[in-house]
Amino acid sequence: MTIHAVGTLAADQPLGPMQITRRDTGPHDVRIEIAFCGICHSDLHQARSEWAGTLYPCVPGHEIVGRVTAVGAHVTSHKPGDLVGVGCIVDSCQHCADCEDGLENYCDGMIGTYNGPTEDAPGHTLGGYSQAIVVHERYVLKITHPENQLAAVAPLLCAGITTYSPLRHWGAGPGKKVGVVGIGGLGHMGVKLAHAMGAHVVAFTTSPDKREAARALGADEVVISKDADEMWAHAQSFDFILNTVAAPHDLDAFLALLKRDGTMALVGAPATPHPSPNVFNFIMRRRSLAGSMIGGIPETQEMLDFCARHGITADIEMIRADQIEEAYERMLGGDVKYRFVMDIATMA
């Protein structure tokens, strides 16, 4: 089937309209009419070949929500008319230890929703900036939010699970003091989720004018990270810090805020490395510096269900398909609160 999409043919070309083909619906496939697709910073990195290995034509998008229009003969988990989502994964080996543990995101054979190898034309996956997608049922997620929240659910498929997974893994909850560094596309979700989990949440920002916004998201306290006195007041007091900043910065300033046995997890991916932290910040208090990447399919479904129960969605700004380049430039400048979402109905 030939459908409309938005993509690019080269790193130095803007994104624009194109036509792509989707495979026929196989026995275990789900065909989805896409309603909305979130705009992730990694889309920009990939489209502009800022990350090595971009395959062209490139159609980004891995925060996909829509409605099932057809299912294969062996599909039992979804039916036509269902509201569903697709995140960053559309395939994996399905038999390694990671896949068996429901951690497909760590499978060496994980196939991304775009720019991953596939037998479908053109030989690599094409993402959600498009009118429809066909995905194996294992990687299709149920959405139970009200339909009128569907656009704001889209970023949960990446920003939501990227922050939910480490918060859950490191035990954010009642009695825990949790820091969230950065109040952006990832950070605003981290604050909302940690608050809903019952933790005492402290938001860190470099911008004093974000204090009220962070509190509105659910932060119990807000710290200006450039203020040494404010930082010192929280020394050795955090159980866990979620660092969402995607730019190189001084990690030591935050490591010093962890309790003994505390952990800071990095989920932001800067283009160049952070300055190397001081080893004494680790050994003197048995602290840990860790990383985390999205989540497996079961955990992503768990996150969506958690968000539906707690009324959590992303704070979004809707764009038309022809506004994608403008959105990318605004995203580079931090000019969005907090995620762009493309209305696929505007695609010509």
mmCIF file of C-alpha atoms in Angstrom:
data_model
loop_
_atom_site.group_PDB
_atom_site.id
_atom_site.type_symbol
_atom_site.label_atom_id
_atom_site.label_comp_id
_atom_site.label_asym_id
_atom_site.label_seq_id
_atom_site.Cartn_x
_atom_site.Cartn_y
_atom_site.Cartn_z
ATOM 1 C CA MET A 1 0.000 0.000 0.000
ATOM 2 C CA THR A 2 1.317 3.440 -0.937
ATOM 3 C CA ILE A 3 0.766 6.194 1.618
ATOM 4 C CA HIS A 4 1.832 9.763 2.334
ATOM 5 C CA ALA A 5 4.743 10.434 4.676
ATOM 6 C CA VAL A 6 7.160 13.165 5.731
ATOM 7 C CA GLY A 7 10.856 12.431 5.408
ATOM 8 C CA THR A 8 14.131 13.367 3.796
ATOM 9 C CA LEU A 9 16.440 11.934 1.133
ATOM 10 C CA ALA A 10 19.695 13.317 2.560
ATOM 11 C CA ALA A 11 21.175 14.880 5.683
ATOM 12 C CA ASP A 12 21.422 18.306 4.079
ATOM 13 C CA GLN A 13 17.854 18.317 2.744
ATOM 14 C CA PRO A 14 14.809 19.495 4.701
ATOM 15 C CA LEU A 15 12.030 17.089 5.569
ATOM 16 C CA GLY A 16 9.110 17.212 3.191
ATOM 17 C CA PRO A 17 6.272 15.195 1.648
ATOM 18 C CA MET A 18 7.045 11.817 0.096
ATOM 19 C CA GLN A 19 5.263 8.596 -0.687
ATOM 20 C CA ILE A 20 6.236 5.272 0.872
ATOM 21 C CA THR A 21 4.904 1.730 0.762
ATOM 22 C CA ARG A 22 3.862 -0.497 3.645
ATOM 23 C CA ARG A 23 3.821 -4.287 3.534
ATOM 24 C CA ASP A 24 0.648 -6.317 3.401
ATOM 25 C CA THR A 25 -0.748 -7.357 6.768
ATOM 26 C CA GLY A 26 0.870 -10.693 7.647
ATOM 27 C CA PRO A 27 -0.554 -13.412 9.942
ATOM 28 C CA HIS A 28 0.846 -11.774 13.105
ATOM 29 C CA ASP A 29 0.676 -8.152 11.945
ATOM 30 C CA VAL A 30 -1.444 -5.200 13.005
ATOM 31 C CA ARG A 31 -2.149 -2.397 10.547
ATOM 32 C CA ILE A 32 -2.572 0.993 12.223
ATOM 33 C CA GLU A 33 -3.961 4.223 10.849
ATOM 34 C CA ILE A 34 -1.751 6.800 12.554
ATOM 35 C CA ALA A 35 -3.507 9.770 14.149
ATOM 36 C CA PHE A 36 -0.594 11.526 15.849
ATOM 37 C CA CYS A 37 3.169 11.136 16.100
ATOM 38 C CA GLY A 38 5.367 12.792 18.710
ATOM 39 C CA ILE A 39 8.530 14.629 17.715
ATOM 40 C CA CYS A 40 11.617 13.383 19.569
ATOM 41 C CA HIS A 41 15.061 15.029 19.580
ATOM 42 C CA SER A 42 16.474 11.735 18.309
ATOM 43 C CA ASP A 43 14.350 12.192 15.168
ATOM 44 C CA LEU A 44 16.337 15.323 14.385
ATOM 45 C CA HIS A 45 19.681 13.639 15.134
ATOM 46 C CA GLN A 46 18.820 10.765 12.799
ATOM 47 C CA ALA A 47 17.296 12.792 9.966
ATOM 48 C CA ARG A 48 20.286 15.137 9.852
ATOM 49 C CA SER A 49 22.805 12.273 10.200
ATOM 50 C CA GLU A 50 24.158 13.661 13.464
ATOM 51 C CA TRP A 51 24.179 10.055 14.616
ATOM 52 C CA ALA A 52 26.210 7.716 12.431
ATOM 53 C CA GLY A 53 24.497 5.291 10.109
ATOM 54 C CA THR A 54 21.381 7.102 8.936
ATOM 55 C CA LEU A 55 19.740 5.295 6.025
ATOM 56 C CA TYR A 56 17.857 7.297 3.395
ATOM 57 C CA PRO A 57 15.097 7.866 2.623
ATOM 58 C CA CYS A 58 14.587 8.613 6.318
ATOM 59 C CA VAL A 59 11.074 8.837 7.748
ATOM 60 C CA PRO A 60 11.434 9.484 11.495
ATOM 61 C CA GLY A 61 8.885 9.027 14.270
ATOM 62 C CA HIS A 62 8.627 6.519 17.123
ATOM 63 C CA GLU A 63 5.887 8.011 19.306
ATOM 64 C CA ILE A 64 2.932 6.656 17.347
ATOM 65 C CA VAL A 65 -0.735 6.516 18.307
ATOM 66 C CA GLY A 66 -3.708 5.596 16.197
ATOM 67 C CA ARG A 67 -6.435 3.075 15.489
ATOM 68 C CA VAL A 68 -6.220 -0.525 14.279
ATOM 69 C CA THR A 69 -7.671 -0.971 10.798
ATOM 70 C CA ALA A 70 -6.752 -4.625 10.130
ATOM 71 C CA VAL A 71 -5.145 -7.601 11.855
ATOM 72 C CA GLY A 72 -3.576 -10.816 10.629
ATOM 73 C CA ALA A 73 -5.274 -14.194 10.904
ATOM 74 C CA HIS A 74 -3.305 -15.229 14.001
ATOM 75 C CA VAL A 75 -3.576 -11.960 15.936
ATOM 76 C CA THR A 76 -5.474 -12.291 19.214
ATOM 77 C CA SER A 77 -4.250 -9.273 21.196
ATOM 78 C CA HIS A 78 -5.776 -6.503 19.059
ATOM 79 C CA LYS A 79 -8.805 -5.978 16.844
ATOM 80 C CA PRO A 80 -9.961 -3.371 14.311
ATOM 81 C CA GLY A 81 -11.087 -0.192 16.020
ATOM 82 C CA ASP A 82 -8.729 -0.484 19.015
ATOM 83 C CA LEU A 83 -6.718 2.557 20.080
ATOM 84 C CA VAL A 84 -3.064 1.518 20.107
ATOM 85 C CA GLY A 85 0.465 2.818 20.184
ATOM 86 C CA VAL A 86 3.877 1.915 18.808
ATOM 87 C CA GLY A 87 7.066 3.117 20.444
ATOM 88 C CA CYS A 88 10.730 2.760 19.590
ATOM 89 C CA ILE A 89 10.739 -0.999 18.866
ATOM 90 C CA VAL A 90 9.081 -2.902 16.013
ATOM 91 C CA ASP A 91 11.051 -6.154 16.163
ATOM 92 C CA SER A 92 13.689 -8.110 18.091
ATOM 93 C CA CYS A 93 15.130 -11.621 18.027
ATOM 94 C CA GLN A 94 12.321 -12.820 20.376
ATOM 95 C CA HIS A 95 14.414 -15.647 21.863
ATOM 96 C CA CYS A 96 17.437 -14.177 23.705
ATOM 97 C CA ALA A 97 17.533 -13.755 27.486
ATOM 98 C CA ASP A 98 16.624 -10.071 27.152
ATOM 99 C CA CYS A 99 13.563 -10.789 25.006
ATOM 100 C CA GLU A 100 12.481 -13.628 27.288
ATOM 101 C CA ASP A 101 12.694 -11.210 30.220
ATOM 102 C CA GLY A 102 10.528 -8.682 28.388
ATOM 103 C CA LEU A 103 13.503 -6.366 27.904
ATOM 104 C CA GLU A 104 13.491 -6.216 24.121
ATOM 105 C CA ASN A 105 15.070 -2.776 24.344
ATOM 106 C CA TYR A 106 18.362 -4.431 25.321
ATOM 107 C CA CYS A 107 18.216 -7.183 22.690
ATOM 108 C CA ASP A 108 21.197 -7.106 20.315
ATOM 109 C CA GLY A 109 18.700 -7.780 17.522
ATOM 110 C CA MET A 110 16.306 -4.983 18.417
ATOM 111 C CA ILE A 111 14.864 -3.261 15.331
ATOM 112 C CA GLY A 112 14.018 0.400 15.745
ATOM 113 C CA THR A 113 10.798 1.866 14.393
ATOM 114 C CA TYR A 114 12.865 3.732 11.820
ATOM 115 C CA ASN A 115 16.371 3.279 10.419
ATOM 116 C CA GLY A 116 16.451 -0.420 11.327
ATOM 117 C CA PRO A 117 17.060 -3.314 8.907
ATOM 118 C CA THR A 118 13.968 -4.960 7.452
ATOM 119 C CA GLU A 119 12.921 -7.037 4.465
ATOM 120 C CA ASP A 120 10.308 -4.402 3.632
ATOM 121 C CA ALA A 121 11.139 -1.794 1.000
ATOM 122 C CA PRO A 122 13.383 0.189 0.995
ATOM 123 C CA GLY A 123 15.349 -2.280 3.176
ATOM 124 C CA HIS A 124 15.086 -0.313 6.432
ATOM 125 C CA THR A 125 12.220 0.686 8.688
ATOM 126 C CA LEU A 126 10.294 3.902 8.088
ATOM 127 C CA GLY A 127 8.676 5.589 11.063
ATOM 128 C CA GLY A 128 5.572 7.353 12.242
ATOM 129 C CA TYR A 129 5.656 10.586 10.260
ATOM 130 C CA SER A 130 3.267 8.725 7.961
ATOM 131 C CA GLN A 131 -0.371 7.839 7.529
ATOM 132 C CA ALA A 132 -0.152 4.160 8.454
ATOM 133 C CA ILE A 133 2.209 1.490 9.728
ATOM 134 C CA VAL A 134 2.193 -2.330 9.871
ATOM 135 C CA VAL A 135 3.760 -3.848 13.006
ATOM 136 C CA HIS A 136 4.027 -7.337 14.520
ATOM 137 C CA GLU A 137 1.413 -7.673 17.264
ATOM 138 C CA ARG A 138 4.069 -8.228 19.967
ATOM 139 C CA TYR A 139 5.198 -4.599 19.651
ATOM 140 C CA VAL A 140 1.753 -2.963 19.543
ATOM 141 C CA LEU A 141 0.538 -1.425 22.822
ATOM 142 C CA LYS A 142 -2.982 -0.910 24.143
ATOM 143 C CA ILE A 143 -4.074 2.635 24.960
ATOM 144 C CA THR A 144 -6.760 3.086 27.617
ATOM 145 C CA HIS A 145 -6.620 6.879 27.980
ATOM 146 C CA PRO A 146 -9.724 8.747 26.776
ATOM 147 C CA GLU A 147 -9.628 9.254 23.015
ATOM 148 C CA ASN A 148 -9.552 13.044 23.385
ATOM 149 C CA GLN A 149 -6.155 12.696 25.098
ATOM 150 C CA LEU A 150 -4.662 10.626 22.283
ATOM 151 C CA ALA A 151 -2.303 13.316 20.945
ATOM 152 C CA ALA A 152 -0.877 13.948 24.416
ATOM 153 C CA VAL A 153 -0.369 10.202 24.919
ATOM 154 C CA ALA A 154 1.952 9.951 21.900
ATOM 155 C CA PRO A 155 5.134 11.207 23.685
ATOM 156 C CA LEU A 156 4.621 8.609 26.414
ATOM 157 C CA LEU A 157 5.832 6.034 23.875
ATOM 158 C CA CYS A 158 9.371 7.440 24.176
ATOM 159 C CA ALA A 159 9.655 10.283 26.696
ATOM 160 C CA GLY A 160 7.288 8.521 29.081
ATOM 161 C CA ILE A 161 8.960 5.122 29.091
ATOM 162 C CA THR A 162 12.472 6.620 29.022
ATOM 163 C CA THR A 163 11.766 8.226 32.395
ATOM 164 C CA TYR A 164 9.382 5.611 33.850
ATOM 165 C CA SER A 165 11.793 2.703 33.417
ATOM 166 C CA PRO A 166 14.671 4.060 35.556
ATOM 167 C CA LEU A 167 12.301 5.492 38.166
ATOM 168 C CA ARG A 168 10.702 2.081 38.548
ATOM 169 C CA HIS A 169 13.971 0.141 38.371
ATOM 170 C CA TRP A 170 15.609 2.205 41.125
ATOM 171 C CA GLY A 171 12.539 2.184 43.337
ATOM 172 C CA ALA A 172 11.111 5.696 43.233
ATOM 173 C CA GLY A 173 8.174 5.805 45.622
ATOM 174 C CA PRO A 174 6.981 6.772 49.090
ATOM 175 C CA GLY A 175 9.817 7.574 51.469
ATOM 176 C CA LYS A 176 12.294 8.197 48.633
ATOM 177 C CA LYS A 177 13.825 11.545 47.709
ATOM 178 C CA VAL A 178 14.132 11.758 43.939
ATOM 179 C CA GLY A 179 15.784 14.469 41.865
ATOM 180 C CA VAL A 180 14.992 15.223 38.232
ATOM 181 C CA VAL A 181 17.629 17.232 36.374
ATOM 182 C CA GLY A 182 16.272 19.271 33.473
ATOM 183 C CA ILE A 183 12.679 20.387 32.869
ATOM 184 C CA GLY A 184 12.189 19.624 29.189
ATOM 185 C CA GLY A 185 10.663 16.900 27.052
ATOM 186 C CA LEU A 186 12.037 14.123 29.251
ATOM 187 C CA GLY A 187 12.302 16.004 32.534
ATOM 188 C CA HIS A 188 8.704 17.172 32.648
ATOM 189 C CA MET A 189 7.605 13.533 32.330
ATOM 190 C CA GLY A 190 10.100 12.476 35.019
ATOM 191 C CA VAL A 191 8.624 14.976 37.477
ATOM 192 C CA LYS A 192 5.045 13.905 36.746
ATOM 193 C CA LEU A 193 5.843 10.197 37.060
ATOM 194 C CA ALA A 194 7.979 10.426 40.201
ATOM 195 C CA HIS A 195 5.263 12.516 41.866
ATOM 196 C CA ALA A 196 2.586 9.971 40.910
ATOM 197 C CA MET A 197 4.779 7.181 42.314
ATOM 198 C CA GLY A 198 4.699 8.926 45.677
ATOM 199 C CA ALA A 199 8.312 10.125 45.898
ATOM 200 C CA HIS A 200 9.431 13.481 47.284
ATOM 201 C CA VAL A 201 10.429 15.159 44.033
ATOM 202 C CA VAL A 202 13.068 17.865 43.636
ATOM 203 C CA ALA A 203 13.400 19.441 40.199
ATOM 204 C CA PHE A 204 16.731 20.911 39.093
ATOM 205 C CA THR A 205 16.850 23.653 36.499
ATOM 206 C CA THR A 206 19.262 26.360 35.410
ATOM 207 C CA SER A 207 16.357 28.753 34.808
ATOM 208 C CA PRO A 208 14.774 30.585 37.776
ATOM 209 C CA ASP A 209 11.745 31.326 35.612
ATOM 210 C CA LYS A 210 10.950 27.595 35.504
ATOM 211 C CA ARG A 211 10.306 27.345 39.261
ATOM 212 C CA GLU A 212 6.537 27.698 39.041
ATOM 213 C CA ALA A 213 6.282 25.479 35.973
ATOM 214 C CA ALA A 214 8.196 22.699 37.766
ATOM 215 C CA ARG A 215 5.940 22.959 40.812
ATOM 216 C CA ALA A 216 2.882 22.803 38.575
ATOM 217 C CA LEU A 217 4.213 19.539 37.127
ATOM 218 C CA GLY A 218 4.408 18.033 40.623
ATOM 219 C CA ALA A 219 7.799 19.003 42.058
ATOM 220 C CA ASP A 220 7.823 19.423 45.838
ATOM 221 C CA GLU A 221 10.940 21.583 45.647
ATOM 222 C CA VAL A 222 12.834 23.337 42.867
ATOM 223 C CA VAL A 223 16.596 23.943 42.940
ATOM 224 C CA ILE A 224 18.478 26.330 40.674
ATOM 225 C CA SER A 225 21.490 24.201 39.824
ATOM 226 C CA LYS A 226 23.717 27.231 39.194
ATOM 227 C CA ASP A 227 23.165 28.395 42.791
ATOM 228 C CA ALA A 228 25.873 26.780 44.950
ATOM 229 C CA ASP A 229 24.012 27.458 48.200
ATOM 230 C CA GLU A 230 20.806 25.852 46.948
ATOM 231 C CA MET A 231 22.757 22.820 45.769
ATOM 232 C CA TRP A 232 24.733 22.510 49.016
ATOM 233 C CA ALA A 233 21.521 22.511 51.042
ATOM 234 C CA HIS A 234 20.702 19.119 49.471
ATOM 235 C CA ALA A 235 24.134 17.473 49.862
ATOM 236 C CA GLN A 236 24.082 13.709 50.515
ATOM 237 C CA SER A 237 20.283 13.558 50.685
ATOM 238 C CA PHE A 238 18.999 11.902 47.499
ATOM 239 C CA ASP A 239 18.154 8.246 47.026
ATOM 240 C CA PHE A 240 17.986 8.625 43.260
ATOM 241 C CA ILE A 241 18.568 11.311 40.639
ATOM 242 C CA LEU A 242 17.219 11.077 37.094
ATOM 243 C CA ASN A 243 19.405 13.187 34.815
ATOM 244 C CA THR A 244 17.613 14.053 31.577
ATOM 245 C CA VAL A 245 19.962 16.748 30.252
ATOM 246 C CA ALA A 246 21.215 16.047 26.718
ATOM 247 C CA ALA A 247 24.199 18.419 26.878
ATOM 248 C CA PRO A 248 27.629 17.919 28.477
ATOM 249 C CA HIS A 249 27.727 19.225 32.053
ATOM 250 C CA ASP A 250 29.385 18.742 35.444
ATOM 251 C CA LEU A 251 28.103 15.447 36.840
ATOM 252 C CA ASP A 252 30.033 15.863 40.102
ATOM 253 C CA ALA A 253 27.704 18.638 41.220
ATOM 254 C CA PHE A 254 24.829 16.137 41.247
ATOM 255 C CA LEU A 255 26.745 13.056 42.395
ATOM 256 C CA ALA A 256 27.609 14.953 45.597
ATOM 257 C CA LEU A 257 23.903 15.183 46.368
ATOM 258 C CA LEU A 258 23.431 11.405 46.552
ATOM 259 C CA LYS A 259 23.217 9.504 49.825
ATOM 260 C CA ARG A 260 25.430 6.534 50.493
ATOM 261 C CA ASP A 261 24.421 3.889 47.939
ATOM 262 C CA GLY A 262 22.474 6.457 45.925
ATOM 263 C CA THR A 263 22.335 6.300 42.129
ATOM 264 C CA MET A 264 22.172 8.860 39.360
ATOM 265 C CA ALA A 265 20.862 7.494 36.059
ATOM 266 C CA LEU A 266 21.574 9.265 32.773
ATOM 267 C CA VAL A 267 18.888 9.219 30.094
ATOM 268 C CA GLY A 268 19.908 12.308 28.123
ATOM 269 C CA ALA A 269 22.315 11.567 25.249
ATOM 270 C CA PRO A 270 24.670 14.490 24.516
ATOM 271 C CA ALA A 271 26.452 14.701 21.182
ATOM 272 C CA THR A 272 29.823 14.976 23.005
ATOM 273 C CA PRO A 273 30.864 13.338 26.299
ATOM 274 C CA HIS A 274 30.314 14.748 29.769
ATOM 275 C CA PRO A 275 33.468 15.843 31.629
ATOM 276 C CA SER A 276 34.789 12.810 33.499
ATOM 277 C CA PRO A 277 33.495 12.754 37.100
ATOM 278 C CA ASN A 278 35.780 12.612 40.127
ATOM 279 C CA VAL A 279 36.233 9.021 41.299
ATOM 280 C CA PHE A 280 36.138 10.103 44.951
ATOM 281 C CA ASN A 281 32.478 11.056 44.506
ATOM 282 C CA PHE A 282 31.846 7.350 43.987
ATOM 283 C CA ILE A 283 34.160 5.579 46.397
ATOM 284 C CA MET A 284 33.607 7.758 49.449
ATOM 285 C CA ARG A 285 29.836 7.096 49.559
ATOM 286 C CA ARG A 286 29.503 3.934 47.431
ATOM 287 C CA ARG A 287 27.491 5.888 44.881
ATOM 288 C CA SER A 288 26.608 4.706 41.391
ATOM 289 C CA LEU A 289 26.361 6.381 38.003
ATOM 290 C CA ALA A 290 24.139 4.450 35.620
ATOM 291 C CA GLY A 291 22.303 4.679 32.339
ATOM 292 C CA SER A 292 18.901 3.567 31.087
ATOM 293 C CA MET A 293 17.263 3.231 27.666
ATOM 294 C CA ILE A 294 13.486 3.217 27.100
ATOM 295 C CA GLY A 295 11.909 -0.045 28.330
ATOM 296 C CA GLY A 296 10.743 -3.399 27.076
ATOM 297 C CA ILE A 297 7.253 -3.988 25.739
ATOM 298 C CA PRO A 298 5.720 -5.269 29.016
ATOM 299 C CA GLU A 299 7.120 -2.321 30.968
ATOM 300 C CA THR A 300 5.940 0.121 28.296
ATOM 301 C CA GLN A 301 2.437 -1.301 28.591
ATOM 302 C CA GLU A 302 2.716 -1.028 32.376
ATOM 303 C CA MET A 303 3.730 2.628 31.991
ATOM 304 C CA LEU A 304 0.782 3.404 29.721
ATOM 305 C CA ASP A 305 -1.639 1.751 32.153
ATOM 306 C CA PHE A 306 -0.058 3.619 35.099
ATOM 307 C CA CYS A 307 -0.399 6.920 33.258
ATOM 308 C CA ALA A 308 -4.025 6.196 32.350
ATOM 309 C CA ARG A 309 -4.862 5.430 35.992
ATOM 310 C CA HIS A 310 -3.171 8.615 37.209
ATOM 311 C CA GLY A 311 -4.366 10.895 34.412
ATOM 312 C CA ILE A 312 -0.830 11.534 33.140
ATOM 313 C CA THR A 313 -0.110 12.756 29.631
ATOM 314 C CA ALA A 314 2.639 14.873 28.086
ATOM 315 C CA ASP A 315 2.359 18.644 27.786
ATOM 316 C CA ILE A 316 2.291 19.154 24.033
ATOM 317 C CA GLU A 317 2.114 21.646 21.193
ATOM 318 C CA MET A 318 0.412 20.371 18.043
ATOM 319 C CA ILE A 319 1.982 21.022 14.657
ATOM 320 C CA ARG A 320 0.936 20.434 11.063
ATOM 321 C CA ALA A 321 3.007 18.113 8.909
ATOM 322 C CA ASP A 322 4.373 21.070 6.926
ATOM 323 C CA GLN A 323 5.728 22.674 10.129
ATOM 324 C CA ILE A 324 8.262 19.960 10.906
ATOM 325 C CA GLU A 325 11.405 21.925 9.978
ATOM 326 C CA GLU A 326 10.224 24.903 12.034
ATOM 327 C CA ALA A 327 9.549 22.544 14.938
ATOM 328 C CA TYR A 328 13.062 21.072 14.656
ATOM 329 C CA GLU A 329 14.625 24.535 14.845
ATOM 330 C CA ARG A 330 12.474 25.505 17.809
ATOM 331 C CA MET A 331 13.327 22.216 19.508
ATOM 332 C CA LEU A 332 17.041 22.971 19.077
ATOM 333 C CA GLY A 333 16.452 26.297 20.805
ATOM 334 C CA GLY A 334 14.432 24.773 23.647
ATOM 335 C CA ASP A 335 11.347 26.660 22.476
ATOM 336 C CA VAL A 336 8.650 24.095 23.285
ATOM 337 C CA LYS A 337 6.656 23.150 26.394
ATOM 338 C CA TYR A 338 7.371 20.343 26.279
ATOM 339 C CA ARG A 339 6.851 18.097 23.251
ATOM 340 C CA PHE A 340 5.748 18.698 19.676
ATOM 341 C CA VAL A 341 3.181 16.298 18.222
ATOM 342 C CA MET A 342 2.387 16.045 14.517
ATOM 343 C CA ASP A 343 -1.258 15.857 13.469
ATOM 344 C CA ILE A 344 -1.089 13.214 10.753
ATOM 345 C CA ALA A 345 -4.462 14.326 9.349
ATOM 346 C CA THR A 346 -2.676 17.422 7.989
ATOM 347 C CA MET A 347 -0.439 15.278 5.786
ATOM 348 C CA ALA A 348 -1.078 15.836 2.072
#
